[in-house]
PDB file of N, CA and C in Angstrom:
ATOM      1  N   MET A  30       0.674  -1.259   0.354  1.00  0.00           N
ATOM      2  CA  MET A  30       0.198   0.066  -0.059  1.00  0.00           C
ATOM      3  C   MET A  30       1.061   1.317  -0.130  1.00  0.00           C
ATOM      4  N   VAL A  31       0.410   2.130  -0.698  1.00  0.00           N
ATOM      5  CA  VAL A  31       1.294   3.539  -0.930  1.00  0.00           C
ATOM      6  C   VAL A  31       0.389   4.822   0.307  1.00  0.00           C
ATOM      7  N   ASN A  32       1.245   5.027   0.662  1.00  0.00           N
ATOM      8  CA  ASN A  32       1.061   6.262   1.479  1.00  0.00           C
ATOM      9  C   ASN A  32       1.525   7.783   1.066  1.00  0.00           C
ATOM     10  N   ALA A  33       1.313   9.068   2.054  1.00  0.00           N
ATOM     11  CA  ALA A  33       2.102   9.660   1.740  1.00  0.00           C
ATOM     12  C   ALA A  33       3.358   9.717   1.969  1.00  0.00           C
ATOM     13  N   THR A  34       3.603   9.132   2.692  1.00  0.00           N
ATOM     14  CA  THR A  34       5.158   9.053   3.023  1.00  0.00           C
ATOM     15  C   THR A  34       5.779   7.915   2.645  1.00  0.00           C
ATOM     16  N   ASP A  35       5.600   6.606   1.563  1.00  0.00           N
ATOM     17  CA  ASP A  35       6.177   6.437   0.668  1.00  0.00           C
ATOM     18  C   ASP A  35       6.876   6.621  -0.551  1.00  0.00           C
ATOM     19  N   VAL A  36       7.718   6.139  -0.328  1.00  0.00           N
ATOM     20  CA  VAL A  36       8.532   6.530  -2.232  1.00  0.00           C
ATOM     21  C   VAL A  36       8.429   5.105  -2.892  1.00  0.00           C
ATOM     22  N   VAL A  37       7.431   5.334  -4.181  1.00  0.00           N
ATOM     23  CA  VAL A  37       7.892   4.002  -4.998  1.00  0.00           C
ATOM     24  C   VAL A  37       9.015   4.218  -5.625  1.00  0.00           C
ATOM     25  N   TRP A  38       9.662   3.420  -5.379  1.00  0.00           N
ATOM     26  CA  TRP A  38      10.895   3.195  -7.018  1.00  0.00           C
ATOM     27  C   TRP A  38      10.444   2.733  -7.817  1.00  0.00           C
ATOM     28  N   GLU A  39      11.122   2.917  -9.374  1.00  0.00           N
ATOM     29  CA  GLU A  39      10.665   2.205 -10.831  1.00  0.00           C
ATOM     30  C   GLU A  39       9.470   1.910 -10.809  1.00  0.00           C
ATOM     31  N   PRO A  40       8.587   3.379 -10.982  1.00  0.00           N
ATOM     32  CA  PRO A  40       7.291   2.673 -10.945  1.00  0.00           C
ATOM     33  C   PRO A  40       7.234   2.054 -12.875  1.00  0.00           C
ATOM     34  N   GLU A  41       6.216   1.357 -12.923  1.00  0.00           N
ATOM     35  CA  GLU A  41       6.058   1.045 -14.854  1.00  0.00           C
ATOM     36  C   GLU A  41       6.142   2.577 -15.703  1.00  0.00           C
ATOM     37  N   ILE A  42       5.601   3.103 -15.456  1.00  0.00           N
ATOM     38  CA  ILE A  42       5.017   3.666 -16.095  1.00  0.00           C
ATOM     39  C   ILE A  42       4.801   5.294 -15.567  1.00  0.00           C
ATOM     40  N   VAL A  43       4.597   6.699 -15.420  1.00  0.00           N
ATOM     41  CA  VAL A  43       4.167   7.738 -14.433  1.00  0.00           C
ATOM     42  C   VAL A  43       3.507   8.829 -15.286  1.00  0.00           C
ATOM     43  N   SER A  44       2.344   9.565 -14.619  1.00  0.00           N
ATOM     44  CA  SER A  44       2.086  10.752 -15.559  1.00  0.00           C
ATOM     45  C   SER A  44       2.193  12.018 -15.125  1.00  0.00           C
ATOM     46  N   GLY A  45       2.952  12.806 -16.505  1.00  0.00           N
ATOM     47  CA  GLY A  45       3.499  14.100 -16.311  1.00  0.00           C
ATOM     48  C   GLY A  45       2.928  15.133 -15.727  1.00  0.00           C
ATOM     49  N   CYS A  46       2.107  15.352 -14.652  1.00  0.00           N
ATOM     50  CA  CYS A  46       1.668  16.262 -14.550  1.00  0.00           C
ATOM     51  C   CYS A  46       2.522  17.551 -13.688  1.00  0.00           C
ATOM     52  N   PHE A  47       3.556  16.457 -12.876  1.00  0.00           N
ATOM     53  CA  PHE A  47       4.025  17.440 -12.487  1.00  0.00           C
ATOM     54  C   PHE A  47       5.265  16.302 -12.748  1.00  0.00           C
ATOM     55  N   MET A  48       6.779  16.850 -13.122  1.00  0.00           N
ATOM     56  CA  MET A  48       8.006  15.647 -13.093  1.00  0.00           C
ATOM     57  C   MET A  48       8.801  16.752 -12.697  1.00  0.00           C
ATOM     58  N   LEU A  49       9.902  15.781 -11.870  1.00  0.00           N
ATOM     59  CA  LEU A  49      11.288  17.097 -11.898  1.00  0.00           C
ATOM     60  C   LEU A  49      12.405  15.844 -12.404  1.00  0.00           C
ATOM     61  N   PHE A  50      12.812  16.743 -13.235  1.00  0.00           N
ATOM     62  CA  PHE A  50      14.502  15.847 -13.518  1.00  0.00           C
ATOM     63  C   PHE A  50      15.683  16.662 -13.244  1.00  0.00           C
ATOM     64  N   ARG A  51      16.690  15.549 -13.538  1.00  0.00           N
ATOM     65  CA  ARG A  51      17.742  16.969 -13.041  1.00  0.00           C
ATOM     66  C   ARG A  51      18.025  17.033 -14.613  1.00  0.00           C
ATOM     67  N   THR A  52      18.982  18.467 -14.924  1.00  0.00           N
ATOM     68  CA  THR A  52      19.377  18.751 -15.916  1.00  0.00           C
ATOM     69  C   THR A  52      19.859  17.527 -17.029  1.00  0.00           C
ATOM     70  N   ASP A  53      20.872  16.566 -16.678  1.00  0.00           N
ATOM     71  CA  ASP A  53      21.463  16.250 -17.208  1.00  0.00           C
ATOM     72  C   ASP A  53      20.898  15.026 -17.411  1.00  0.00           C
ATOM     73  N   VAL A  54      20.078  14.494 -16.905  1.00  0.00           N
ATOM     74  CA  VAL A  54      19.090  13.869 -17.308  1.00  0.00           C
ATOM     75  C   VAL A  54      18.017  13.947 -18.639  1.00  0.00           C
ATOM     76  N   LEU A  55      17.249  15.235 -18.101  1.00  0.00           N
ATOM     77  CA  LEU A  55      16.840  15.423 -19.353  1.00  0.00           C
ATOM     78  C   LEU A  55      16.868  16.230 -20.516  1.00  0.00           C
ATOM     79  N   LYS A  56      18.355  16.276 -20.204  1.00  0.00           N
ATOM     80  CA  LYS A  56      19.295  16.542 -21.707  1.00  0.00           C
ATOM     81  C   LYS A  56      19.678  15.127 -22.285  1.00  0.00           C
ATOM     82  N   ALA A  57      20.025  14.146 -21.714  1.00  0.00           N
ATOM     83  CA  ALA A  57      20.317  13.021 -22.273  1.00  0.00           C
ATOM     84  C   ALA A  57      18.558  12.493 -23.215  1.00  0.00           C
ATOM     85  N   LEU A  58      18.081  12.497 -22.430  1.00  0.00           N
ATOM     86  CA  LEU A  58      16.660  11.820 -23.040  1.00  0.00           C
ATOM     87  C   LEU A  58      16.292  13.026 -24.043  1.00  0.00           C
ATOM     88  N   GLY A  59      16.459  14.094 -24.506  1.00  0.00           N
ATOM     89  CA  GLY A  59      16.344  15.071 -25.752  1.00  0.00           C
ATOM     90  C   GLY A  59      14.838  15.620 -25.067  1.00  0.00           C
ATOM     91  N   GLY A  60      14.542  15.707 -23.524  1.00  0.00           N
ATOM     92  CA  GLY A  60      12.732  16.268 -23.609  1.00  0.00           C
ATOM     93  C   GLY A  60      12.069  15.228 -24.315  1.00  0.00           C
ATOM     94  N   PHE A  61      10.728  16.212 -23.887  1.00  0.00           N
ATOM     95  CA  PHE A  61       9.660  15.634 -24.836  1.00  0.00           C
ATOM     96  C   PHE A  61      10.005  15.293 -25.914  1.00  0.00           C
ATOM     97  N   ASP A  62       9.012  14.171 -26.569  1.00  0.00           N
ATOM     98  CA  ASP A  62       9.084  13.570 -28.039  1.00  0.00           C
ATOM     99  C   ASP A  62       8.185  14.616 -28.972  1.00  0.00           C
ATOM    100  N   SER A  63       8.571  15.688 -29.604  1.00  0.00           N
ATOM    101  CA  SER A  63       7.434  16.614 -30.125  1.00  0.00           C
ATOM    102  C   SER A  63       6.646  15.824 -31.225  1.00  0.00           C
ATOM    103  N   ARG A  64       6.557  14.586 -31.470  1.00  0.00           N
ATOM    104  CA  ARG A  64       5.567  14.267 -32.163  1.00  0.00           C
ATOM    105  C   ARG A  64       4.737  13.735 -31.632  1.00  0.00           C
ATOM    106  N   TYR A  65       3.989  13.921 -30.469  1.00  0.00           N
ATOM    107  CA  TYR A  65       3.621  13.828 -29.071  1.00  0.00           C
ATOM    108  C   TYR A  65       2.616  15.337 -28.941  1.00  0.00           C
ATOM    109  N   PHE A  66       1.583  15.635 -29.754  1.00  0.00           N
ATOM    110  CA  PHE A  66       1.820  16.759 -30.180  1.00  0.00           C
ATOM    111  C   PHE A  66       0.879  17.460 -28.498  1.00  0.00           C
ATOM    112  N   LEU A  67       0.200  16.129 -28.118  1.00  0.00           N
ATOM    113  CA  LEU A  67      -0.932  16.248 -27.002  1.00  0.00           C
ATOM    114  C   LEU A  67      -1.330  14.776 -26.154  1.00  0.00           C
ATOM    115  N   TYR A  68      -1.332  15.152 -25.273  1.00  0.00           N
ATOM    116  CA  TYR A  68      -1.163  13.125 -24.681  1.00  0.00           C
ATOM    117  C   TYR A  68       0.105  12.600 -25.205  1.00  0.00           C
ATOM    118  N   PHE A  69      -0.021  11.512 -23.781  1.00  0.00           N
ATOM    119  CA  PHE A  69       1.404  10.642 -23.684  1.00  0.00           C
ATOM    120  C   PHE A  69       2.118  10.512 -24.009  1.00  0.00           C
ATOM    121  N   GLU A  70       2.896  11.970 -23.897  1.00  0.00           N
ATOM    122  CA  GLU A  70       4.342  12.778 -24.301  1.00  0.00           C
ATOM    123  C   GLU A  70       5.224  12.382 -22.997  1.00  0.00           C
ATOM    124  N   ASP A  71       3.913  12.589 -21.413  1.00  0.00           N
ATOM    125  CA  ASP A  71       4.700  12.115 -20.417  1.00  0.00           C
ATOM    126  C   ASP A  71       4.903  10.624 -20.173  1.00  0.00           C
ATOM    127  N   TYR A  72       3.990   9.582 -20.623  1.00  0.00           N
ATOM    128  CA  TYR A  72       4.399   8.429 -20.354  1.00  0.00           C
ATOM    129  C   TYR A  72       5.164   8.034 -21.364  1.00  0.00           C
ATOM    130  N   ASP A  73       5.674   8.414 -22.744  1.00  0.00           N
ATOM    131  CA  ASP A  73       6.916   8.187 -23.753  1.00  0.00           C
ATOM    132  C   ASP A  73       7.639   8.564 -22.806  1.00  0.00           C
ATOM    133  N   LEU A  74       8.231   9.613 -21.905  1.00  0.00           N
ATOM    134  CA  LEU A  74       8.979  11.000 -21.626  1.00  0.00           C
ATOM    135  C   LEU A  74       9.040   9.717 -20.141  1.00  0.00           C
ATOM    136  N   SER A  75       8.100   8.984 -19.462  1.00  0.00           N
ATOM    137  CA  SER A  75       8.994   7.938 -18.148  1.00  0.00           C
ATOM    138  C   SER A  75       9.193   7.198 -18.697  1.00  0.00           C
ATOM    139  N   LEU A  76       9.106   6.482 -19.684  1.00  0.00           N
ATOM    140  CA  LEU A  76       9.403   5.023 -20.289  1.00  0.00           C
ATOM    141  C   LEU A  76      11.052   5.290 -20.500  1.00  0.00           C
ATOM    142  N   ARG A  77      11.380   5.972 -20.874  1.00  0.00           N
ATOM    143  CA  ARG A  77      12.737   6.660 -21.933  1.00  0.00           C
ATOM    144  C   ARG A  77      13.607   6.722 -20.457  1.00  0.00           C
ATOM    145  N   THR A  78      13.168   7.217 -19.550  1.00  0.00           N
ATOM    146  CA  THR A  78      13.255   7.836 -18.148  1.00  0.00           C
ATOM    147  C   THR A  78      14.264   6.524 -17.286  1.00  0.00           C
ATOM    148  N   HIS A  79      14.054   5.485 -18.081  1.00  0.00           N
ATOM    149  CA  HIS A  79      14.140   3.925 -17.292  1.00  0.00           C
ATOM    150  C   HIS A  79      15.216   3.497 -17.512  1.00  0.00           C
ATOM    151  N   ASP A  80      16.124   3.677 -19.051  1.00  0.00           N
ATOM    152  CA  ASP A  80      17.134   3.706 -19.326  1.00  0.00           C
ATOM    153  C   ASP A  80      18.906   4.595 -19.115  1.00  0.00           C
ATOM    154  N   VAL A  81      17.875   5.700 -18.246  1.00  0.00           N
ATOM    155  CA  VAL A  81      19.435   6.135 -18.137  1.00  0.00           C
ATOM    156  C   VAL A  81      19.216   6.739 -16.901  1.00  0.00           C
ATOM    157  N   ALA A  82      18.092   6.946 -16.284  1.00  0.00           N
ATOM    158  CA  ALA A  82      17.761   7.406 -14.479  1.00  0.00           C
ATOM    159  C   ALA A  82      17.076   6.236 -13.975  1.00  0.00           C
ATOM    160  N   ARG A  83      17.113   6.687 -12.332  1.00  0.00           N
ATOM    161  CA  ARG A  83      16.141   6.145 -11.936  1.00  0.00           C
ATOM    162  C   ARG A  83      15.104   6.355 -11.382  1.00  0.00           C
ATOM    163  N   VAL A  84      13.553   6.309 -11.303  1.00  0.00           N
ATOM    164  CA  VAL A  84      12.151   6.962 -11.687  1.00  0.00           C
ATOM    165  C   VAL A  84      12.070   6.733 -10.032  1.00  0.00           C
ATOM    166  N   ALA A  85      11.245   7.432  -9.489  1.00  0.00           N
ATOM    167  CA  ALA A  85      10.390   7.439  -8.412  1.00  0.00           C
ATOM    168  C   ALA A  85       9.061   8.282  -7.826  1.00  0.00           C
ATOM    169  N   TYR A  86       8.017   7.663  -7.461  1.00  0.00           N
ATOM    170  CA  TYR A  86       7.012   8.362  -7.573  1.00  0.00           C
ATOM    171  C   TYR A  86       7.026   8.719  -6.261  1.00  0.00           C
ATOM    172  N   VAL A  87       6.451  10.299  -5.569  1.00  0.00           N
ATOM    173  CA  VAL A  87       7.005  10.595  -4.116  1.00  0.00           C
ATOM    174  C   VAL A  87       5.383  11.141  -3.631  1.00  0.00           C
ATOM    175  N   PRO A  88       4.035  10.225  -3.072  1.00  0.00           N
ATOM    176  CA  PRO A  88       2.546  10.870  -3.231  1.00  0.00           C
ATOM    177  C   PRO A  88       2.845  11.795  -2.161  1.00  0.00           C
ATOM    178  N   ALA A  89       3.532  12.350  -1.364  1.00  0.00           N
ATOM    179  CA  ALA A  89       3.540  13.376   0.138  1.00  0.00           C
ATOM    180  C   ALA A  89       3.811  14.671  -0.963  1.00  0.00           C
ATOM    181  N   ILE A  90       4.291  14.886  -2.318  1.00  0.00           N
ATOM    182  CA  ILE A  90       4.385  16.076  -3.485  1.00  0.00           C
ATOM    183  C   ILE A  90       3.177  16.320  -3.809  1.00  0.00           C
ATOM    184  N   MET A  91       2.273  17.315  -3.026  1.00  0.00           N
ATOM    185  CA  MET A  91       0.774  17.281  -4.158  1.00  0.00           C
ATOM    186  C   MET A  91       1.300  19.417  -4.757  1.00  0.00           C
ATOM    187  N   ILE A  92       0.736  18.769  -5.902  1.00  0.00           N
ATOM    188  CA  ILE A  92       0.789  20.071  -7.378  1.00  0.00           C
ATOM    189  C   ILE A  92      -0.633  20.556  -6.836  1.00  0.00           C
ATOM    190  N   ARG A  93      -1.314  21.586  -6.798  1.00  0.00           N
ATOM    191  CA  ARG A  93      -2.490  22.167  -7.385  1.00  0.00           C
ATOM    192  C   ARG A  93      -2.759  22.891  -8.484  1.00  0.00           C
ATOM    193  N   HIS A  94      -3.080  22.116  -9.545  1.00  0.00           N
ATOM    194  CA  HIS A  94      -3.944  22.824 -10.786  1.00  0.00           C
ATOM    195  C   HIS A  94      -5.302  23.746 -11.036  1.00  0.00           C
ATOM    196  N   TYR A  95      -5.137  24.591 -10.747  1.00  0.00           N
ATOM    197  CA  TYR A  95      -5.904  25.472 -11.463  1.00  0.00           C
ATOM    198  C   TYR A  95      -5.951  25.507 -12.759  1.00  0.00           C
ATOM    199  N   GLY A  96      -7.537  25.953 -13.099  1.00  0.00           N
ATOM    200  CA  GLY A  96      -7.730  25.874 -14.634  1.00  0.00           C
ATOM    201  C   GLY A  96      -8.510  24.694 -15.630  1.00  0.00           C
ATOM    202  N   GLY A  97      -8.141  24.340 -16.292  1.00  0.00           N
ATOM    203  CA  GLY A  97      -8.517  23.199 -17.418  1.00  0.00           C
ATOM    204  C   GLY A  97      -9.053  23.192 -18.498  1.00  0.00           C
ATOM    205  N   GLY A  98      -8.796  24.529 -18.522  1.00  0.00           N
ATOM    206  CA  GLY A  98      -9.244  24.871 -20.103  1.00  0.00           C
ATOM    207  C   GLY A  98      -8.572  24.390 -21.117  1.00  0.00           C
ATOM    208  N   ALA A  99      -7.044  24.486 -20.903  1.00  0.00           N
ATOM    209  CA  ALA A  99      -5.995  24.206 -21.718  1.00  0.00           C
ATOM    210  C   ALA A  99      -6.260  22.917 -23.264  1.00  0.00           C
ATOM    211  N   ALA A 100      -6.947  22.036 -22.835  1.00  0.00           N
ATOM    212  CA  ALA A 100      -7.445  21.390 -23.905  1.00  0.00           C
ATOM    213  C   ALA A 100      -8.985  21.615 -23.947  1.00  0.00           C
ATOM    214  N   ARG A 101      -9.300  21.963 -24.749  1.00  0.00           N
ATOM    215  CA  ARG A 101     -11.110  22.174 -25.290  1.00  0.00           C
ATOM    216  C   ARG A 101     -11.718  20.438 -25.899  1.00  0.00           C
ATOM    217  N   LYS A 102     -12.774  19.863 -25.115  1.00  0.00           N
ATOM    218  CA  LYS A 102     -13.244  18.909 -25.550  1.00  0.00           C
ATOM    219  C   LYS A 102     -13.644  18.936 -26.918  1.00  0.00           C
ATOM    220  N   GLY A 103     -13.530  18.240 -28.082  1.00  0.00           N
ATOM    221  CA  GLY A 103     -14.651  18.293 -29.367  1.00  0.00           C
ATOM    222  C   GLY A 103     -13.727  17.327 -30.287  1.00  0.00           C
ATOM    223  N   MET A 104     -14.025  17.102 -31.032  1.00  0.00           N
ATOM    224  CA  MET A 104     -13.743  15.701 -31.708  1.00  0.00           C
ATOM    225  C   MET A 104     -12.461  16.362 -32.107  1.00  0.00           C
ATOM    226  N   ARG A 105     -11.578  17.813 -32.398  1.00  0.00           N
ATOM    227  CA  ARG A 105     -10.459  17.836 -32.579  1.00  0.00           C
ATOM    228  C   ARG A 105      -9.739  17.142 -31.634  1.00  0.00           C
ATOM    229  N   HIS A 106      -9.840  16.764 -30.157  1.00  0.00           N
ATOM    230  CA  HIS A 106      -9.590  16.705 -28.887  1.00  0.00           C
ATOM    231  C   HIS A 106      -9.379  15.383 -29.147  1.00  0.00           C
ATOM    232  N   VAL A 107      -9.790  14.641 -29.307  1.00  0.00           N
ATOM    233  CA  VAL A 107     -10.182  13.642 -29.489  1.00  0.00           C
ATOM    234  C   VAL A 107      -9.196  12.496 -30.950  1.00  0.00           C
ATOM    235  N   ARG A 108      -9.535  13.417 -31.839  1.00  0.00           N
ATOM    236  CA  ARG A 108      -7.975  13.324 -32.847  1.00  0.00           C
ATOM    237  C   ARG A 108      -6.910  12.991 -32.177  1.00  0.00           C
ATOM    238  N   LEU A 109      -6.423  14.413 -31.377  1.00  0.00           N
ATOM    239  CA  LEU A 109      -5.476  14.188 -31.388  1.00  0.00           C
ATOM    240  C   LEU A 109      -4.604  13.171 -30.162  1.00  0.00           C
ATOM    241  N   PHE A 110      -5.888  12.943 -29.121  1.00  0.00           N
ATOM    242  CA  PHE A 110      -5.602  11.755 -28.170  1.00  0.00           C
ATOM    243  C   PHE A 110      -5.735  10.747 -28.730  1.00  0.00           C
ATOM    244  N   ALA A 111      -6.004  10.342 -29.948  1.00  0.00           N
ATOM    245  CA  ALA A 111      -6.034   8.888 -30.774  1.00  0.00           C
ATOM    246  C   ALA A 111      -4.854   8.838 -31.984  1.00  0.00           C
ATOM    247  N   THR A 112      -4.071   9.878 -32.545  1.00  0.00           N
ATOM    248  CA  THR A 112      -3.003  10.307 -32.598  1.00  0.00           C
ATOM    249  C   THR A 112      -1.994   9.698 -32.091  1.00  0.00           C
ATOM    250  N   SER A 113      -1.966  10.382 -30.330  1.00  0.00           N
ATOM    251  CA  SER A 113      -0.499   9.900 -29.985  1.00  0.00           C
ATOM    252  C   SER A 113      -1.024   8.596 -28.720  1.00  0.00           C
ATOM    253  N   ALA A 114      -2.194   8.252 -29.322  1.00  0.00           N
ATOM    254  CA  ALA A 114      -2.374   6.735 -28.207  1.00  0.00           C
ATOM    255  C   ALA A 114      -2.012   5.706 -29.687  1.00  0.00           C
ATOM    256  N   PHE A 115      -1.931   5.942 -30.211  1.00  0.00           N
ATOM    257  CA  PHE A 115      -1.933   5.152 -31.543  1.00  0.00           C
ATOM    258  C   PHE A 115      -0.625   5.171 -32.067  1.00  0.00           C
ATOM    259  N   ARG A 116       0.281   6.056 -31.583  1.00  0.00           N
ATOM    260  CA  ARG A 116       1.903   6.508 -31.429  1.00  0.00           C
ATOM    261  C   ARG A 116       2.926   5.400 -30.346  1.00  0.00           C
ATOM    262  N   PHE A 117       2.192   5.960 -29.257  1.00  0.00           N
ATOM    263  CA  PHE A 117       2.982   5.758 -27.988  1.00  0.00           C
ATOM    264  C   PHE A 117       2.424   3.621 -28.043  1.00  0.00           C
ATOM    265  N   PHE A 118       1.497   3.364 -28.390  1.00  0.00           N
ATOM    266  CA  PHE A 118       1.229   2.223 -28.023  1.00  0.00           C
ATOM    267  C   PHE A 118       1.666   0.920 -29.363  1.00  0.00           C
ATOM    268  N   ASN A 119       2.208   2.032 -31.126  1.00  0.00           N
ATOM    269  CA  ASN A 119       3.063   1.610 -31.486  1.00  0.00           C
ATOM    270  C   ASN A 119       4.625   1.297 -31.181  1.00  0.00           C
ATOM    271  N   ARG A 120       5.036   2.488 -30.423  1.00  0.00           N
ATOM    272  CA  ARG A 120       6.449   2.266 -29.715  1.00  0.00           C
ATOM    273  C   ARG A 120       7.011   1.054 -28.803  1.00  0.00           C
ATOM    274  N   PHE A 121       5.502   1.539 -27.830  1.00  0.00           N
ATOM    275  CA  PHE A 121       6.011   0.530 -26.667  1.00  0.00           C
ATOM    276  C   PHE A 121       5.216  -0.635 -26.310  1.00  0.00           C
ATOM    277  N   GLY A 122       4.183  -0.615 -27.372  1.00  0.00           N
ATOM    278  CA  GLY A 122       3.321  -2.006 -27.473  1.00  0.00           C
ATOM    279  C   GLY A 122       2.255  -1.657 -26.917  1.00  0.00           C
ATOM    280  N   TRP A 123       1.456  -2.844 -26.340  1.00  0.00           N
ATOM    281  CA  TRP A 123      -0.115  -2.437 -26.143  1.00  0.00           C
ATOM    282  C   TRP A 123      -0.460  -3.060 -25.163  1.00  0.00           C
ATOM    283  N   LYS A 124       0.458  -3.702 -24.519  1.00  0.00           N
ATOM    284  CA  LYS A 124       0.561  -4.170 -23.278  1.00  0.00           C
ATOM    285  C   LYS A 124      -0.365  -3.291 -22.000  1.00  0.00           C
ATOM    286  N   TRP A 125       0.365  -2.141 -22.835  1.00  0.00           N
ATOM    287  CA  TRP A 125      -0.033  -0.494 -21.522  1.00  0.00           C
ATOM    288  C   TRP A 125      -2.001  -0.531 -21.061  1.00  0.00           C
ATOM    289  N   LEU A 126      -2.948  -1.297 -22.475  1.00  0.00           N
ATOM    290  CA  LEU A 126      -3.989  -1.023 -22.302  1.00  0.00           C
ATOM    291  C   LEU A 126      -4.622  -1.413 -21.028  1.00  0.00           C
TER     292      LEU A 126
END
């Protein structure tokens, strides 16, 4: 069980609503992959990070996000999501479904 004081080392994949990187690690990774315009770019980066550094999930760190209007919903949203999902699953495998 994970609680606020735990640190989970090497989770398989993490969502990137808030990520911290050492500069050298982010440079080695080349940052976010620009082929993901929206959605799945964080999953891609988290999986690639395992090749060059340790990954940790620290639930005690909390970030509050105000807003949510950056990604308006609609057919364009669905298309962007589907395009990024297809690209991600073709690259890393469909086991993540």
